[in-house]
Coordinates of C-alpha atoms in Angstrom, one line a residue:
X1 CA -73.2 38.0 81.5
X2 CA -74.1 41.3 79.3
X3 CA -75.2 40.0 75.7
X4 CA -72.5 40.7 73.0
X5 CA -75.1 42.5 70.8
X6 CA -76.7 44.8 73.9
X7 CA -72.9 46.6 74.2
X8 CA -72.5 49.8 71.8
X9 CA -69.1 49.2 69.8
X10 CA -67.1 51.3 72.4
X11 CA -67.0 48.8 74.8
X12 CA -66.6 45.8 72.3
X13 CA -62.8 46.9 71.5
X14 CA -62.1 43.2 70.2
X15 CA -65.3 43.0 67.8
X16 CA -64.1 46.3 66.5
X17 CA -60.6 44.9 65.7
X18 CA -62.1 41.7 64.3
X19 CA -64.4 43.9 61.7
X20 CA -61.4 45.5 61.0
X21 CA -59.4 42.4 60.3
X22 CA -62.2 41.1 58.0
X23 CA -61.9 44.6 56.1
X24 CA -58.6 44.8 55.8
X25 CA -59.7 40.8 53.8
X26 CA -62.0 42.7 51.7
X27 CA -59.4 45.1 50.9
X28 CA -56.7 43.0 49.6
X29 CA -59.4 41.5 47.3
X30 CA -61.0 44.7 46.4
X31 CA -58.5 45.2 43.0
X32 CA -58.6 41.3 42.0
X33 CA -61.9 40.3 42.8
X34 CA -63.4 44.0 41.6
X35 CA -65.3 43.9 44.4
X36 CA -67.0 47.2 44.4
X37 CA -69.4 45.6 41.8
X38 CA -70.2 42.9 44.4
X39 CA -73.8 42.9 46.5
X40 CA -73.5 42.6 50.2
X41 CA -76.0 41.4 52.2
X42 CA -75.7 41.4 56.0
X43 CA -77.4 42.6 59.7
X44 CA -76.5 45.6 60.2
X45 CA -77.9 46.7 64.1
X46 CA -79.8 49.8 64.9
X47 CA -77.0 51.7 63.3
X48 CA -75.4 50.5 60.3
X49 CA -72.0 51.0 61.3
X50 CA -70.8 47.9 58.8
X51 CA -72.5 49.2 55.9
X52 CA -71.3 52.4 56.3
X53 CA -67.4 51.3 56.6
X54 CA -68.2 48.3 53.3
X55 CA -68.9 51.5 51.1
X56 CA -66.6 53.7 52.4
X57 CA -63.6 51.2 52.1
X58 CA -64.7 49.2 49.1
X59 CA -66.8 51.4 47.3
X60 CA -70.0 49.0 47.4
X61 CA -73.3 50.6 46.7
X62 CA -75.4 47.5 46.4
X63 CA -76.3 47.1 49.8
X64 CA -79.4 44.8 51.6
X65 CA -79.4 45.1 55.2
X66 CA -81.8 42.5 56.8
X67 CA -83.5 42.6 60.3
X68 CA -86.1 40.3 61.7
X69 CA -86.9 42.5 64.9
X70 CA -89.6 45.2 63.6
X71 CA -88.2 48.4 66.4
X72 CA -84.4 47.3 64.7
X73 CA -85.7 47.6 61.1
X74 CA -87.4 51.1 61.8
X75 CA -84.7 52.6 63.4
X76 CA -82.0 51.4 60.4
X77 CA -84.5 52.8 58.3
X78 CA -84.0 56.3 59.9
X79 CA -80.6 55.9 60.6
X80 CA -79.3 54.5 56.8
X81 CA -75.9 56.4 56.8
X82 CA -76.3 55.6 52.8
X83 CA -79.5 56.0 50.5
X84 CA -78.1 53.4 48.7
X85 CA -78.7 50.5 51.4
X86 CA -82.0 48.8 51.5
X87 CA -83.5 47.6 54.3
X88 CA -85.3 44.5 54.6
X89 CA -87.9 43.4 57.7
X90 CA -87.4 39.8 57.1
X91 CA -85.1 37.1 58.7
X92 CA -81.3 36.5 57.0
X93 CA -82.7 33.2 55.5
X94 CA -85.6 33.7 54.1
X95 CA -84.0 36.8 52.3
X96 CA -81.8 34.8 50.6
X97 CA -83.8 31.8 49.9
X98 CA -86.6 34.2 48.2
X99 CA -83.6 36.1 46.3
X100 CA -81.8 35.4 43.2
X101 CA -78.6 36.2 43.3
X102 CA -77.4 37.2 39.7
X103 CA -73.7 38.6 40.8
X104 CA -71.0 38.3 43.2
X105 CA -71.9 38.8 47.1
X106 CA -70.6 39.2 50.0
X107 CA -72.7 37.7 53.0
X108 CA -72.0 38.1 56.7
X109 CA -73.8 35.7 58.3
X110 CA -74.2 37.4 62.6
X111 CA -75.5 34.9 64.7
X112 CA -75.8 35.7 68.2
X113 CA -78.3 32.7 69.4
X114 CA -76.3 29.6 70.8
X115 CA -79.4 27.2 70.7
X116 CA -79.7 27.2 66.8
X117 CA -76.0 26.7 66.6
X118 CA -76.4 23.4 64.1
X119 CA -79.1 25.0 61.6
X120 CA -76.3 28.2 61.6
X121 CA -73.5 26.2 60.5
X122 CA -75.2 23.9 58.2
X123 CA -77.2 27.3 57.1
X124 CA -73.7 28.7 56.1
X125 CA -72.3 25.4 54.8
X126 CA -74.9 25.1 52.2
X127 CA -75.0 28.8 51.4
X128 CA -71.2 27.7 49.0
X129 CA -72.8 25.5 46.7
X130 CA -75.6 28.6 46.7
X131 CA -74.1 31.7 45.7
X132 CA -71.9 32.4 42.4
X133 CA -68.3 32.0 42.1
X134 CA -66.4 34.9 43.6
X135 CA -68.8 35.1 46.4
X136 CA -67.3 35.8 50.2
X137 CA -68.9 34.6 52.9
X138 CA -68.6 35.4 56.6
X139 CA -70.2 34.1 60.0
X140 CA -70.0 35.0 63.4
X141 CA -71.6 32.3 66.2
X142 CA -71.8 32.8 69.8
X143 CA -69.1 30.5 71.4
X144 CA -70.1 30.4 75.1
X145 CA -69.8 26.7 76.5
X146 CA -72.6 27.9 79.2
X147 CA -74.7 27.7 76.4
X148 CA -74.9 23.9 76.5
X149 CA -76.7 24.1 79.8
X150 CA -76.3 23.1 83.2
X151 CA -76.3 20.0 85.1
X152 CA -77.6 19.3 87.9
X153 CA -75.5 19.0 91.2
X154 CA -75.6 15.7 91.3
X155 CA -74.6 15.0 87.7
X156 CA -70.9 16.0 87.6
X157 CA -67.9 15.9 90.0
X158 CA -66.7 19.6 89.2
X159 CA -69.5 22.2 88.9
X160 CA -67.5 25.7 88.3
X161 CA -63.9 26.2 87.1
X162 CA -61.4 24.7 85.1
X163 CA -60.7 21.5 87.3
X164 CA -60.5 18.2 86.2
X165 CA -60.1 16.0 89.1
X166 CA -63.4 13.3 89.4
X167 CA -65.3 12.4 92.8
X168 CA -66.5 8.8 92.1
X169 CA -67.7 8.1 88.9
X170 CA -69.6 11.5 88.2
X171 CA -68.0 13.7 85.1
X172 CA -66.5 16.9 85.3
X173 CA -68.7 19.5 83.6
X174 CA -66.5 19.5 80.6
X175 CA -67.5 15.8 79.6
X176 CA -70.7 16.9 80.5
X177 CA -70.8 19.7 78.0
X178 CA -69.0 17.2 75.8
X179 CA -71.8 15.2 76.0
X180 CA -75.0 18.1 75.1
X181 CA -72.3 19.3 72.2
X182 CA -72.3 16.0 70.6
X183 CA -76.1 15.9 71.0
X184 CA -76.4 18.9 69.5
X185 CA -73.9 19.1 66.7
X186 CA -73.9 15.2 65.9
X187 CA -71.8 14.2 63.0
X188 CA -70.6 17.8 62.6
X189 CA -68.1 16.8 65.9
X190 CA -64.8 15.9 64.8
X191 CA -64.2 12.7 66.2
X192 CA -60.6 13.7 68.4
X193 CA -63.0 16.7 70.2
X194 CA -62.3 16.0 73.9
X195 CA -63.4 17.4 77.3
X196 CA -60.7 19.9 77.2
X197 CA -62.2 21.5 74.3
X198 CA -65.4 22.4 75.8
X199 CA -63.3 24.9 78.5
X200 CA -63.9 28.9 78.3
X201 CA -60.7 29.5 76.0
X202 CA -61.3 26.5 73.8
X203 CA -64.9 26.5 73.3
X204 CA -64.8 28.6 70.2
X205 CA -61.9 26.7 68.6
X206 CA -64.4 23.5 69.1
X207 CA -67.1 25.4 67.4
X208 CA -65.1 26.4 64.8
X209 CA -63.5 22.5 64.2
X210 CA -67.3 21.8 63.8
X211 CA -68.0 24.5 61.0
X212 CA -65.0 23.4 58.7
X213 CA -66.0 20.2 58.8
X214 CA -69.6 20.7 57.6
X215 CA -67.7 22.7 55.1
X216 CA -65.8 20.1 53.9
X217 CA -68.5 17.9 53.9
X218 CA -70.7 20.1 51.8
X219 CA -67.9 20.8 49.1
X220 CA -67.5 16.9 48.8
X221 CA -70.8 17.3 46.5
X222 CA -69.5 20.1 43.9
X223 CA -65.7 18.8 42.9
X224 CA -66.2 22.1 40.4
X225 CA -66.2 24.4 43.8
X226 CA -63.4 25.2 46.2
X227 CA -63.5 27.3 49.3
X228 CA -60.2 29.8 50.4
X229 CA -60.7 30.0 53.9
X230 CA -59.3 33.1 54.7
X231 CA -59.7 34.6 58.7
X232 CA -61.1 33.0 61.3
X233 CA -60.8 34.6 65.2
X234 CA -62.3 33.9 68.6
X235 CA -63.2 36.2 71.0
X236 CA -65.0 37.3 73.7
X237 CA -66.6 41.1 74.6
X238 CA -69.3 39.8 77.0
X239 CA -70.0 37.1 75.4
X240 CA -67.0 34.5 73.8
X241 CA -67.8 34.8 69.8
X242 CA -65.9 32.7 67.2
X243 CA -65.8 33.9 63.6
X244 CA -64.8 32.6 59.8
X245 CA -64.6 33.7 56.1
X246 CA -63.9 32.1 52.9
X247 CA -64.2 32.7 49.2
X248 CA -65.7 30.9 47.2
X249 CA -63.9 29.4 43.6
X250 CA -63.2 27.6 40.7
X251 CA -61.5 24.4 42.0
X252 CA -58.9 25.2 39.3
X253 CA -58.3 29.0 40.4
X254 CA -55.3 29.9 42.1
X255 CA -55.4 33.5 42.4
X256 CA -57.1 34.4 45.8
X257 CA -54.7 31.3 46.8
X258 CA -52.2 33.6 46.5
X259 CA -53.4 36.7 47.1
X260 CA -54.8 35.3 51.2
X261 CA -51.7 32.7 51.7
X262 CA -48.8 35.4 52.7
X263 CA -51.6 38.2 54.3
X264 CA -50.1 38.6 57.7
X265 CA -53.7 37.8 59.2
X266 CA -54.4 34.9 57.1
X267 CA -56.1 32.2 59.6
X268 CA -58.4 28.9 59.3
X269 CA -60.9 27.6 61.6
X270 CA -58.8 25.0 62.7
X271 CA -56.0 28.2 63.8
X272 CA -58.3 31.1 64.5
X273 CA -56.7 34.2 65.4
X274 CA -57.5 35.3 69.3
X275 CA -58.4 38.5 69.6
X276 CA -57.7 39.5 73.2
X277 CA -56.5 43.3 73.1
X278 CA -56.4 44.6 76.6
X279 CA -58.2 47.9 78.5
X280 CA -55.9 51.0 78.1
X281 CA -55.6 54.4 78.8
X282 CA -54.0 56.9 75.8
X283 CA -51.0 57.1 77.4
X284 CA -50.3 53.7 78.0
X285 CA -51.4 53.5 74.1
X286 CA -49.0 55.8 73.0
X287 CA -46.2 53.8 75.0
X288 CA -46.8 50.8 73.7
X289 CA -47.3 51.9 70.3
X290 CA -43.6 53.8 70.6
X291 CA -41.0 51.1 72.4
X292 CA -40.4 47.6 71.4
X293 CA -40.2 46.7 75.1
X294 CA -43.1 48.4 76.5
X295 CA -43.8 46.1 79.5
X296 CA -40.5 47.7 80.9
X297 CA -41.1 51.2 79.6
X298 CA -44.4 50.9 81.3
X299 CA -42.9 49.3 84.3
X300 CA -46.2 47.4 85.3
X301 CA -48.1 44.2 84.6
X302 CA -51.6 44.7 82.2
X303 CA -54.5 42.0 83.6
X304 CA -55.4 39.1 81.8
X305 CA -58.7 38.5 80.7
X306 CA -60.7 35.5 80.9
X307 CA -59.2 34.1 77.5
X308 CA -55.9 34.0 79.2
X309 CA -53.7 35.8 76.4
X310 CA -50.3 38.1 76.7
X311 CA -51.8 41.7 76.3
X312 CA -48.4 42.9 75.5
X313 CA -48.6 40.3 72.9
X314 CA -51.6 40.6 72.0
X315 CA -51.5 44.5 71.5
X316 CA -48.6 44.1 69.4
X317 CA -50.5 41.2 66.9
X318 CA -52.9 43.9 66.3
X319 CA -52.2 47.5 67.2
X320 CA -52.8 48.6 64.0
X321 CA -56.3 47.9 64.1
X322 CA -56.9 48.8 67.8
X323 CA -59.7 51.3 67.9
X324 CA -59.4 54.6 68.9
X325 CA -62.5 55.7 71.0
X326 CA -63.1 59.5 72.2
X327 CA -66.1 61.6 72.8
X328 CA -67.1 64.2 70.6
X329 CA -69.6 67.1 71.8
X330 CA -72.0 68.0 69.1

């Protein structure tokens, strides 16, 4: 399987409608929050494309894009779509634990590695008691249950597929990953996690259980602090990703309460949004976009993916930020 990072944004149709999503977020904060005064700090790839869209949208010119691969930082250094951004050879963590943060930020915290998964979340948890009040934060952690490894033949009853059914006393691989997760995560599992939760379509709700309750945990220490969860989405281009974003408070503070509670997109870890939009050509676009009915306008089935949702469904969740791709000749 391709890595989620390796694929330009054209063919990562669902990332793009997640970054959308999480813009759309900033956006209905933007006037309240007065977020174009706010510092965001993030990793932006060879290309900036997410810097580019945070100033163009929100008017941000305090920028610090971070990259720990020398060739990335070079190229972003070339390619800075704004003078304004400053780019940073360093790793996401050190960055911030060597910075002072004097002012609101927004962080996006883009993990891609699944074997660090524990120091990512508790990295993230920690990071609310960190940064002032106002601050957003943001992460995005690879949710592939393959990730937890593979057993040998011998060790499970089921070795590929969604099955359940034993052979002796041997566990299906899903106990099995059940088993490495809890290894892994160790009191960041909620205690109800089960087998079934360790499946292709569930794995990223699983991760996600895991970061809000290391949230939770963490805000336990600062009874002056409360966190507005605010999106949170699963899902896969190449690899399965699971996502989150919160603000940061006053525990007394209503207002982003309020602002977040009736968004149409507003989602918690333990409900993420999935993000499943399916393959199409512009005209079946345009047909769908144009009849309430389009399964019968079109006349044909669309194909599931892997994640298993409705793409009529799922089109009409999120058509409105459903990128448009085309070639341009320059």
């Amino acid at each position: 399987m391709s890595n989620g990072s390796s694929l330009p944004y054209r063919l990562r149709q669902n990332k793009a409608v997640d970054r959308e999503l999480f813009l759309s977020l900033l956006t209905r904060l933007a006037a309240t929050l007065k977020i174009e005064y706010y510092q965001y700090i993030g990793l932006g790839g060879p290309f900036l494309e997410d810097f580019r869209l945070v100033h163009a949208r929100l008017g941000i010119d305090d920028m610090i894009c971070v990259e720990a691969e020398e060739s990335v930082h070079e190229r972003q250094i070339f390619n800075r779509p704004v003078e304004s951004i400053k780019c940073v050879h360093d790793t996401l963590e050190n960055h911030l634990d060597s910075s002072e943060l004097d002012k609101p930020v927004i962080i996006w915290f883009d993990y891609t590695d699944p074997k660090t998964i524990t120091d990512q979340i508790e990295r993230f948890s920690r990071a609310i008691s960190e940064v002032p009040i106002g601050s957003i934060l943001r992460i995005t952690i690879n949710a592939c249950p393959t990730s937890l490894g593979r057993p040998d033949k011998d060790e499970v009853a089921v070795e590929v597929g969604e099955m359940d059914s034993h052979a002796g006393q041997k566990k299906t691989i899903q106990e099995w990953r059940l088993d490495r997760f809890r290894e892994r995560l160790g009191s960041l599992v909620p205690s109800d996690l089960d087998a079934e939760g360790m499946k292709f379509k569930k794995y990223g709700r699983s991760v996600l259980r895991a970061l809000h309750l290391a949230v939770e945990k963490e805000l336990l220490s600062f009874p002056d602090r409360k966190i507005i969860w605010s999106l949170a989405t699963h899902y896969a281009d190449g690899q399965p990703m699971a996502t989150a974003a919160l603000v940061v408070t006053y525990a007394e503070d209503a207002t982003v309460d309020q602002l977040v509670g009736d968004w149409q997109f507003y989602s918690e870890p333990t409900t993420p949004l999935l993000i499943d939009m399916p393959a199409l050509s512009t005209l079946e676009r345009i047909t769908m976009e144009s009849n309430d009915d389009a399964k019968a306008e079109l006349g044909f089935d669309l194909p599931r993916s892997d994640m298993g949702a409705d793409p009529f469904e799922a089109f009409k969740q999120f058509y409105r930020v459903f990128p448009h791709f085309s070639r341009v000749e320059l």
